[in-house]
CSV table of C-alpha atoms and ligand atoms in Angstrom, one decimal:
chain,number,residue,atom,x,y,z
A,286,UNK,CA,36.6,-178.1,-33.2
A,287,UNK,CA,34.3,-177.5,-36.1
A,288,UNK,CA,30.5,-175.8,-36.3
A,289,UNK,CA,28.1,-175.2,-38.7
A,290,UNK,CA,25.3,-172.4,-37.5
A,291,UNK,CA,21.5,-172.6,-39.1
A,292,UNK,CA,21.0,-169.5,-36.6
A,293,UNK,CA,23.6,-167.3,-37.4
A,294,UNK,CA,25.7,-163.5,-36.3
A,295,UNK,CA,26.5,-161.1,-38.8
A,296,UNK,CA,28.6,-158.1,-39.0
A,297,UNK,CA,26.6,-154.9,-38.9
A,298,UNK,CA,29.4,-152.3,-39.1
A,299,UNK,CA,33.2,-152.2,-39.6
A,300,UNK,CA,35.9,-149.8,-38.7
A,301,UNK,CA,39.6,-149.5,-38.4
A,302,UNK,CA,42.4,-146.8,-37.5
A,303,UNK,CA,46.0,-146.7,-38.2
A,304,UNK,CA,48.4,-144.2,-36.7
A,305,UNK,CA,49.9,-141.6,-39.1
A,306,UNK,CA,53.3,-142.2,-38.7
A,307,UNK,CA,54.9,-144.4,-41.6
A,308,UNK,CA,58.1,-146.2,-41.4
A,309,UNK,CA,59.3,-147.7,-44.4
A,310,UNK,CA,61.6,-150.3,-45.4
A,311,UNK,CA,64.4,-147.5,-46.3
A,312,UNK,CA,63.9,-146.1,-42.8
A,313,UNK,CA,64.6,-149.8,-41.3
A,314,UNK,CA,67.8,-150.1,-43.4
A,315,UNK,CA,69.0,-146.8,-41.0
A,316,UNK,CA,68.3,-148.9,-37.6
A,317,UNK,CA,69.3,-152.5,-38.7
A,318,UNK,CA,71.2,-154.5,-41.2
A,319,UNK,CA,68.6,-155.1,-44.1
A,320,UNK,CA,67.1,-154.2,-47.2
A,321,UNK,CA,64.1,-153.2,-49.0
A,322,UNK,CA,64.8,-155.7,-51.4
A,323,UNK,CA,65.0,-158.3,-48.5
A,324,UNK,CA,61.8,-157.4,-46.9
A,325,UNK,CA,59.8,-157.1,-50.1
A,326,UNK,CA,61.0,-160.4,-51.5
A,327,UNK,CA,61.0,-162.1,-48.0
A,328,UNK,CA,57.8,-160.8,-46.6
A,329,UNK,CA,56.0,-158.3,-49.2
A,330,UNK,CA,56.3,-155.5,-46.8
A,331,UNK,CA,56.6,-152.1,-47.9
A,332,UNK,CA,55.8,-149.9,-44.9
A,333,UNK,CA,54.2,-150.4,-41.7
A,334,UNK,CA,52.6,-147.9,-39.0
A,335,UNK,CA,53.7,-147.0,-35.7
A,336,UNK,CA,51.6,-145.5,-33.2
A,337,UNK,CA,52.6,-142.1,-31.3
A,338,UNK,CA,54.3,-142.0,-28.0
A,339,UNK,CA,50.9,-141.3,-26.4
A,340,UNK,CA,48.7,-143.9,-28.2
A,341,UNK,CA,47.9,-147.2,-26.7
A,342,UNK,CA,46.1,-150.2,-27.9
A,343,UNK,CA,42.8,-148.6,-26.5
A,344,UNK,CA,43.5,-145.6,-28.5
A,345,UNK,CA,43.6,-147.2,-31.9
A,346,UNK,CA,40.7,-149.4,-30.8
A,347,UNK,CA,38.2,-146.7,-29.7
A,348,UNK,CA,38.8,-144.7,-32.9
A,349,UNK,CA,38.4,-147.7,-35.0
A,350,UNK,CA,35.4,-148.7,-33.0
A,351,UNK,CA,33.8,-145.3,-33.2
A,352,UNK,CA,33.8,-145.9,-37.1
A,353,UNK,CA,32.3,-149.5,-36.8
A,354,UNK,CA,29.7,-148.0,-34.6
A,355,UNK,CA,29.0,-145.4,-36.9
A,356,UNK,CA,28.6,-147.9,-40.1
A,357,UNK,CA,26.4,-150.0,-37.8
A,358,UNK,CA,24.4,-146.7,-37.6
A,359,UNK,CA,24.6,-147.1,-33.6
A,360,UNK,CA,25.7,-145.1,-30.5
A,361,UNK,CA,28.4,-146.6,-27.7
A,362,UNK,CA,25.3,-147.1,-25.5
A,363,UNK,CA,23.5,-149.5,-27.9
A,364,UNK,CA,26.0,-151.9,-27.6
A,365,UNK,CA,26.1,-154.6,-24.4
A,366,UNK,CA,29.3,-156.4,-24.4
A,367,UNK,CA,33.1,-155.4,-25.4
A,368,UNK,CA,35.9,-158.0,-26.4
A,369,UNK,CA,39.5,-156.9,-27.5
A,370,UNK,CA,41.4,-159.2,-29.0
A,371,UNK,CA,45.0,-158.3,-28.6
A,372,UNK,CA,48.6,-159.4,-27.3
A,373,UNK,CA,49.6,-156.3,-26.7
A,374,UNK,CA,47.3,-154.8,-24.1
A,375,UNK,CA,47.5,-151.3,-22.7
A,376,UNK,CA,48.2,-152.9,-19.3
A,377,UNK,CA,48.2,-156.6,-18.1
A,378,UNK,CA,45.5,-155.7,-15.8
A,379,UNK,CA,42.8,-154.0,-15.9
A,380,UNK,CA,42.0,-155.3,-19.8
A,381,UNK,CA,42.0,-153.1,-22.8
A,382,UNK,CA,38.2,-154.0,-23.0
A,383,UNK,CA,37.9,-151.9,-19.5
A,384,UNK,CA,40.2,-148.8,-21.3
A,385,UNK,CA,38.1,-148.9,-24.2
A,386,UNK,CA,34.4,-148.9,-22.4
A,387,UNK,CA,35.3,-145.9,-20.5
A,388,UNK,CA,36.7,-144.3,-23.6
A,389,UNK,CA,33.8,-144.7,-25.3
A,390,UNK,CA,31.6,-144.1,-22.6
A,391,UNK,CA,29.6,-147.6,-22.9
A,392,UNK,CA,28.2,-147.5,-19.5
A,393,UNK,CA,28.9,-150.5,-17.1
A,394,UNK,CA,28.7,-153.2,-19.8
A,395,UNK,CA,30.9,-156.2,-19.2
A,396,UNK,CA,34.3,-156.0,-21.5
A,397,UNK,CA,37.4,-158.2,-21.5
A,398,UNK,CA,40.5,-159.4,-23.6
A,399,UNK,CA,41.1,-162.3,-25.6
A,400,UNK,CA,44.6,-163.8,-26.2
A,401,UNK,CA,45.5,-165.8,-29.0
A,402,UNK,CA,48.1,-164.5,-30.9
A,403,UNK,CA,47.2,-163.3,-33.9
A,404,UNK,CA,44.0,-166.0,-34.3
A,405,UNK,CA,42.7,-164.0,-31.4
A,406,UNK,CA,40.2,-161.9,-33.8
A,407,UNK,CA,38.9,-165.1,-35.3
A,408,UNK,CA,38.7,-166.9,-31.7
A,409,UNK,CA,36.3,-163.6,-30.8
A,410,UNK,CA,34.2,-164.0,-33.8
A,411,UNK,CA,33.5,-167.7,-32.4
A,412,UNK,CA,33.3,-166.7,-28.6
A,413,UNK,CA,30.9,-163.8,-29.7
A,414,UNK,CA,28.7,-166.2,-31.7
A,415,UNK,CA,28.0,-168.2,-28.7
A,416,UNK,CA,27.1,-165.3,-26.7
A,417,UNK,CA,24.9,-164.1,-28.8
A,418,UNK,CA,22.9,-167.3,-30.1
A,419,UNK,CA,22.7,-168.3,-26.7
A,420,UNK,CA,20.8,-165.0,-26.0
A,421,UNK,CA,23.3,-163.5,-23.6
A,422,UNK,CA,24.3,-160.4,-25.8
A,423,UNK,CA,22.8,-158.6,-28.3
A,424,UNK,CA,25.4,-156.4,-29.6
A,425,UNK,CA,28.7,-157.0,-29.2
A,426,UNK,CA,31.5,-154.8,-30.3
A,427,UNK,CA,34.6,-157.1,-31.4
A,428,UNK,CA,37.8,-155.4,-31.4
A,429,UNK,CA,41.2,-156.4,-32.6
A,430,UNK,CA,43.8,-154.2,-32.0
A,431,UNK,CA,47.7,-154.0,-31.6
A,432,UNK,CA,50.9,-151.8,-30.6
A,433,UNK,CA,52.8,-154.3,-31.7
A,434,UNK,CA,56.1,-152.0,-32.4
A,435,UNK,CA,56.0,-151.5,-28.5
A,436,UNK,CA,57.2,-154.9,-27.6
A,437,UNK,CA,59.2,-155.2,-30.8
A,438,UNK,CA,63.2,-155.5,-30.6
A,439,UNK,CA,64.5,-152.8,-32.8
A,440,UNK,CA,68.1,-154.8,-32.4
A,441,UNK,CA,66.6,-157.8,-34.2
A,442,UNK,CA,66.5,-157.7,-38.0
A,443,UNK,CA,64.6,-161.2,-38.2
A,444,UNK,CA,61.6,-159.6,-36.2
A,445,UNK,CA,61.7,-155.8,-36.3
A,446,UNK,CA,60.8,-155.5,-39.9
A,447,UNK,CA,57.8,-157.3,-39.7
A,448,UNK,CA,55.1,-155.9,-37.5
A,449,UNK,CA,52.9,-152.7,-37.4
A,450,UNK,CA,50.2,-150.9,-35.3
A,451,UNK,CA,46.7,-151.0,-36.1
A,452,UNK,CA,43.2,-151.2,-34.5
A,453,UNK,CA,39.7,-152.4,-36.6
A,454,UNK,CA,36.6,-153.2,-35.0
A,455,UNK,CA,33.3,-154.9,-35.8
A,456,UNK,CA,29.7,-154.9,-34.5
A,457,UNK,CA,28.0,-157.9,-34.5
A,458,UNK,CA,24.1,-159.1,-34.0
A,459,UNK,CA,22.1,-161.9,-34.5
A,460,UNK,CA,21.4,-162.2,-38.5
A,461,UNK,CA,17.7,-162.2,-39.5
A,462,UNK,CA,18.4,-163.2,-43.2
A,463,UNK,CA,20.6,-165.6,-44.8
A,464,UNK,CA,23.5,-164.1,-44.3
A,465,UNK,CA,26.2,-164.3,-41.5
A,466,UNK,CA,28.6,-166.6,-40.0
A,467,UNK,CA,28.1,-169.9,-41.6
A,468,UNK,CA,30.7,-172.1,-40.0
A,469,UNK,CA,33.8,-172.1,-38.1
A,470,UNK,CA,37.1,-174.4,-37.0
A,471,UNK,CA,39.5,-173.3,-34.1
A,472,UNK,CA,42.3,-175.2,-32.8
A,473,UNK,CA,46.0,-174.4,-30.7
A,474,UNK,CA,49.2,-176.2,-29.8
A,475,UNK,CA,50.8,-175.5,-26.8
A,476,UNK,CA,53.5,-177.8,-27.1
A,477,UNK,CA,54.9,-175.2,-29.7
A,478,UNK,CA,54.4,-171.9,-27.7
A,479,UNK,CA,58.1,-171.3,-27.3
A,480,UNK,CA,58.5,-170.8,-31.3
A,481,UNK,CA,56.9,-167.5,-31.0
A,482,UNK,CA,56.2,-165.7,-27.8
A,483,UNK,CA,57.3,-162.9,-25.3
A,484,UNK,CA,59.1,-164.5,-22.7
A,485,UNK,CA,59.4,-162.0,-20.0
A,486,UNK,CA,56.8,-159.8,-18.0
A,487,UNK,CA,54.8,-162.5,-17.1
A,488,UNK,CA,54.9,-164.8,-13.9
A,489,UNK,CA,57.7,-167.1,-15.8
A,490,UNK,CA,60.0,-164.6,-16.1
A,491,UNK,CA,58.6,-161.4,-14.0
A,492,UNK,CA,59.9,-158.0,-14.8
A,493,UNK,CA,63.8,-157.1,-13.8
A,494,UNK,CA,66.4,-154.9,-14.7
A,495,UNK,CA,68.0,-158.3,-15.7
A,496,UNK,CA,64.7,-159.1,-18.0
A,497,UNK,CA,65.0,-155.7,-19.8
A,498,UNK,CA,68.7,-156.2,-20.6
A,499,UNK,CA,68.0,-159.3,-22.3
A,500,UNK,CA,65.0,-158.0,-24.2
A,501,UNK,CA,62.8,-160.7,-22.7
A,502,UNK,CA,59.8,-158.1,-22.8
A,503,UNK,CA,59.9,-158.4,-26.8
A,504,UNK,CA,58.6,-160.7,-29.5
A,505,UNK,CA,61.1,-163.7,-30.0
A,506,UNK,CA,60.1,-165.7,-32.9
A,507,UNK,CA,61.7,-168.6,-35.2
A,508,UNK,CA,60.3,-167.7,-38.2
A,509,UNK,CA,61.0,-170.3,-40.3
A,510,UNK,CA,59.5,-172.9,-37.9
A,511,UNK,CA,56.4,-170.3,-37.7
A,512,UNK,CA,55.9,-170.2,-41.3
A,513,UNK,CA,56.0,-174.1,-42.2
A,514,UNK,CA,53.0,-174.4,-39.6
A,515,UNK,CA,51.6,-171.4,-40.8
A,516,UNK,CA,51.0,-172.6,-44.3
A,517,UNK,CA,49.7,-176.0,-43.2
A,518,UNK,CA,47.2,-175.0,-40.2
A,519,UNK,CA,45.8,-172.2,-42.4
A,520,UNK,CA,44.9,-174.5,-45.1
A,521,UNK,CA,43.6,-177.2,-43.1
A,522,UNK,CA,41.6,-174.7,-41.1
A,523,UNK,CA,40.0,-173.4,-44.4
A,524,UNK,CA,39.1,-176.6,-45.9
A,525,UNK,CA,36.9,-177.6,-42.4
A,526,UNK,CA,35.4,-174.5,-42.4
A,527,UNK,CA,34.3,-175.0,-45.8
A,528,UNK,CA,33.3,-178.4,-45.4
A,529,UNK,CA,31.5,-177.7,-42.5
A,530,UNK,CA,29.5,-174.7,-44.5
A,531,UNK,CA,28.6,-177.3,-47.2
A,532,UNK,CA,30.8,-175.1,-49.4
A,533,UNK,CA,33.5,-176.1,-52.0
A,534,UNK,CA,36.7,-174.4,-52.8
A,535,UNK,CA,35.3,-172.8,-55.8
A,536,UNK,CA,32.5,-171.1,-53.9
A,537,UNK,CA,35.1,-168.7,-52.2
A,538,UNK,CA,34.6,-165.2,-53.7
A,539,UNK,CA,37.3,-163.8,-51.3
A,540,UNK,CA,39.7,-165.2,-49.3
A,541,UNK,CA,40.9,-163.1,-46.3
A,542,UNK,CA,44.2,-164.8,-44.7
A,543,UNK,CA,46.1,-163.2,-42.0
A,544,UNK,CA,48.6,-160.9,-43.0
A,545,UNK,CA,51.9,-162.2,-41.7
A,546,UNK,CA,53.8,-162.8,-45.1
A,547,UNK,CA,53.0,-162.3,-48.8
A,548,UNK,CA,54.2,-165.8,-49.4
A,549,UNK,CA,52.3,-167.5,-46.5
A,550,UNK,CA,49.2,-165.6,-48.1
A,551,UNK,CA,50.5,-166.9,-51.7
A,552,UNK,CA,50.7,-170.7,-50.3
A,553,UNK,CA,47.1,-170.4,-48.7
A,554,UNK,CA,45.4,-169.2,-51.5
A,555,UNK,CA,47.1,-171.8,-53.8
A,556,UNK,CA,46.4,-174.5,-51.6
A,557,UNK,CA,42.6,-173.7,-51.6
A,558,UNK,CA,42.9,-173.1,-55.4
A,559,UNK,CA,41.8,-169.4,-54.9
A,560,UNK,CA,43.1,-167.1,-57.9
A,561,UNK,CA,45.5,-164.5,-56.7
A,562,UNK,CA,42.8,-161.5,-57.6
A,563,UNK,CA,40.3,-163.2,-54.8
A,564,UNK,CA,42.9,-163.5,-52.3
A,565,UNK,CA,42.9,-160.1,-50.0
A,566,UNK,CA,46.7,-158.9,-49.3
A,567,UNK,CA,47.4,-155.3,-47.9
A,568,UNK,CA,50.4,-156.5,-46.2
A,569,UNK,CA,52.7,-154.1,-48.5
A,570,UNK,CA,50.9,-151.2,-46.7
A,571,UNK,CA,50.7,-152.2,-42.9
A,572,UNK,CA,53.0,-155.4,-42.2
A,573,UNK,CA,51.7,-157.7,-39.8
A,574,UNK,CA,49.3,-156.2,-37.5
A,575,UNK,CA,48.2,-159.4,-36.0
A,576,UNK,CA,44.3,-159.6,-34.9
A,577,UNK,CA,43.8,-156.4,-36.7
A,578,UNK,CA,44.5,-157.8,-40.1
A,579,UNK,CA,41.4,-159.7,-41.3
A,580,UNK,CA,39.0,-157.0,-39.7
A,581,UNK,CA,41.1,-154.6,-41.6
A,582,UNK,CA,40.8,-156.4,-44.9
A,583,UNK,CA,37.3,-157.1,-44.4
A,584,UNK,CA,36.7,-153.4,-43.9
A,585,UNK,CA,38.6,-152.3,-46.8
A,586,UNK,CA,37.1,-154.9,-49.1
A,587,UNK,CA,33.6,-153.7,-48.0
A,588,UNK,CA,34.9,-149.8,-48.3
A,589,UNK,CA,35.5,-151.0,-51.9
A,590,UNK,CA,32.1,-152.1,-52.7
A,591,UNK,CA,33.2,-155.6,-53.4
A,592,UNK,CA,31.0,-157.6,-50.8
A,593,UNK,CA,27.8,-158.0,-52.3
A,594,UNK,CA,25.1,-159.6,-50.4
A,595,UNK,CA,25.8,-163.3,-51.0
A,596,UNK,CA,29.6,-162.7,-51.2
A,597,UNK,CA,31.4,-165.6,-49.8
A,598,UNK,CA,34.4,-164.9,-47.3
A,599,UNK,CA,36.8,-167.4,-46.1
A,600,UNK,CA,38.7,-165.6,-43.0
A,601,UNK,CA,41.7,-167.9,-41.8
A,602,UNK,CA,44.5,-166.9,-39.2
A,603,UNK,CA,47.4,-168.2,-37.2
A,604,UNK,CA,49.3,-167.1,-34.4
A,605,UNK,CA,51.2,-167.6,-31.4
A,606,UNK,CA,50.1,-170.6,-29.2
A,607,UNK,CA,50.0,-171.9,-31.8
A,608,UNK,CA,46.9,-170.9,-32.4
A,609,UNK,CA,44.8,-171.3,-35.8
A,610,UNK,CA,41.0,-170.5,-36.7
A,611,UNK,CA,39.0,-169.8,-39.8
A,612,UNK,CA,35.2,-168.9,-40.5
A,613,UNK,CA,33.0,-169.2,-43.7
A,614,UNK,CA,30.6,-166.2,-43.7
A,615,UNK,CA,28.2,-165.1,-46.4
A,616,UNK,CA,28.3,-161.1,-46.8
B,56,UT7,O1,51.8,-163.5,-37.4
B,56,UT7,C1,52.1,-164.4,-36.6
B,56,UT7,C2,52.6,-165.7,-37.3
B,56,UT7,N1,54.2,-165.2,-38.1
B,56,UT7,C3,54.4,-165.5,-39.0
B,56,UT7,O2,53.8,-166.7,-39.8
B,56,UT7,C4,55.7,-165.4,-39.5
B,56,UT7,C5,56.3,-166.6,-40.1
B,56,UT7,N2,57.9,-166.2,-40.9
B,56,UT7,C6,58.2,-165.7,-41.6
B,56,UT7,O3,57.3,-164.9,-42.2
B,56,UT7,C7,59.4,-165.4,-42.1
B,56,UT7,O4,60.0,-167.0,-41.8
B,56,UT7,C8,60.3,-164.5,-42.3
B,56,UT7,C9,59.9,-163.5,-42.9
B,56,UT7,C10,60.3,-164.4,-40.6
B,56,UT7,C11,61.8,-164.5,-42.4
B,56,UT7,O5,61.8,-165.1,-43.8
B,56,UT7,P1,62.4,-166.7,-44.0
B,56,UT7,O6,62.7,-166.6,-45.5
B,56,UT7,O7,62.3,-167.7,-43.4
B,56,UT7,O8,64.1,-166.0,-43.5
B,56,UT7,P2,65.1,-167.0,-42.7
B,56,UT7,O9,64.8,-166.5,-41.3
B,56,UT7,O10,65.2,-168.3,-43.2
B,56,UT7,O11,66.8,-166.3,-42.8
B,56,UT7,C12,67.2,-166.4,-44.1
B,56,UT7,C13,68.4,-165.3,-44.0
B,56,UT7,C14,69.4,-165.4,-42.6
B,56,UT7,O12,70.4,-165.4,-43.1
B,56,UT7,P3,71.5,-166.5,-43.5
B,56,UT7,O13,71.7,-167.4,-41.9
B,56,UT7,O14,70.9,-167.4,-44.1
B,56,UT7,O15,72.9,-166.1,-43.5
B,56,UT7,C15,68.9,-164.4,-41.8
B,56,UT7,O16,69.5,-164.3,-41.0
B,56,UT7,O17,67.9,-163.7,-43.9
B,56,UT7,C16,68.8,-163.3,-42.8
B,56,UT7,N3,67.8,-162.3,-42.3
B,56,UT7,C17,67.7,-161.0,-42.9
B,56,UT7,N4,68.3,-160.5,-43.9
B,56,UT7,C18,68.3,-159.2,-44.2
B,56,UT7,C19,66.4,-162.3,-41.5
B,56,UT7,N5,65.7,-160.8,-41.2
B,56,UT7,C20,66.7,-160.4,-42.1
B,56,UT7,C21,66.3,-159.0,-42.7
B,56,UT7,N6,67.0,-158.3,-43.4
B,56,UT7,N7,65.5,-158.4,-41.9
């Protein structure tokens, strides 16, 4: 499904938070049979952040939200909806959104979570756009946060080298000028759900001593298959979003792909003919932080002063579901 906008939403503040604790590839060499050389050459990751024992996803979200609100010149009471994209909620119920609402002291505004794997934050942009443009809400806090290292199997070298923890947040409002979200494209294929999933802890395989022994409450992934689909879908979604916005590949000033693997990032950049200096990457510092990766990238580009008025950014993600989505955005 694709969509082009006349009225638009725009991001009026960005924020992020990463835990202090750093886990390097050399640290991982002591935990599983791996090497800095393998991880660096196959994924681009050098280190990742690990939440402390007393931090859950809402804690990272609250820190990131405070920064986003400050950058938007707003207080928590100024927002009227909280959406949290996450695959690692504090609790299955209530939603992480409700824990964030409490932590921010945002009053009795609605709050909920979106579950769409690593694509959740872009799904959130599309949902928030509908809610703002139909007049239901004026200022939405959209968060992308994960503590993936709590659902990581630290005995499985295929997955444990990949993930990290991070929180990010943006404030969204209706745009009063030419800037904002120009178009979007989103899709999913539930047939491929079991190539990247957490089998246990839901109603299919409820938590039991056996499910815990079998590490079913951790991320299971067929990396190679996921890789191929990610490259194909991220390229396609970006092209569809560009087309809906009436833009060409050459119009892209920055491409912010989901940070899952530097080889996927490079392949997506090549497919869109975006020169490497315009392809955002920070995977070496944080690993795969799922829904937090794109808004974190946006925040870093903004902080570095690279987002000027009129800058065209394409953001694109792929994740469990499978899900995929892209947004074309004029800063
Ligand atoms: O964020 C949501 C989407 N997620 C993704 O997009 C992730 C997509 N997948 C990937 O990024 C890559 O597939 C991985 C990084 C997960 C794996 O890279 P790969 O090049 O596809 O490796 P592979 O799974 O084909 O494994 C190649 C070899 C295997 O050994 P053999 O069978 O050839 O002897 C693995 O056992 O590498 C081995 N291997 C490792 N060796 C050292 C797998 N993990 C490791 C490791 N250290 N950590």
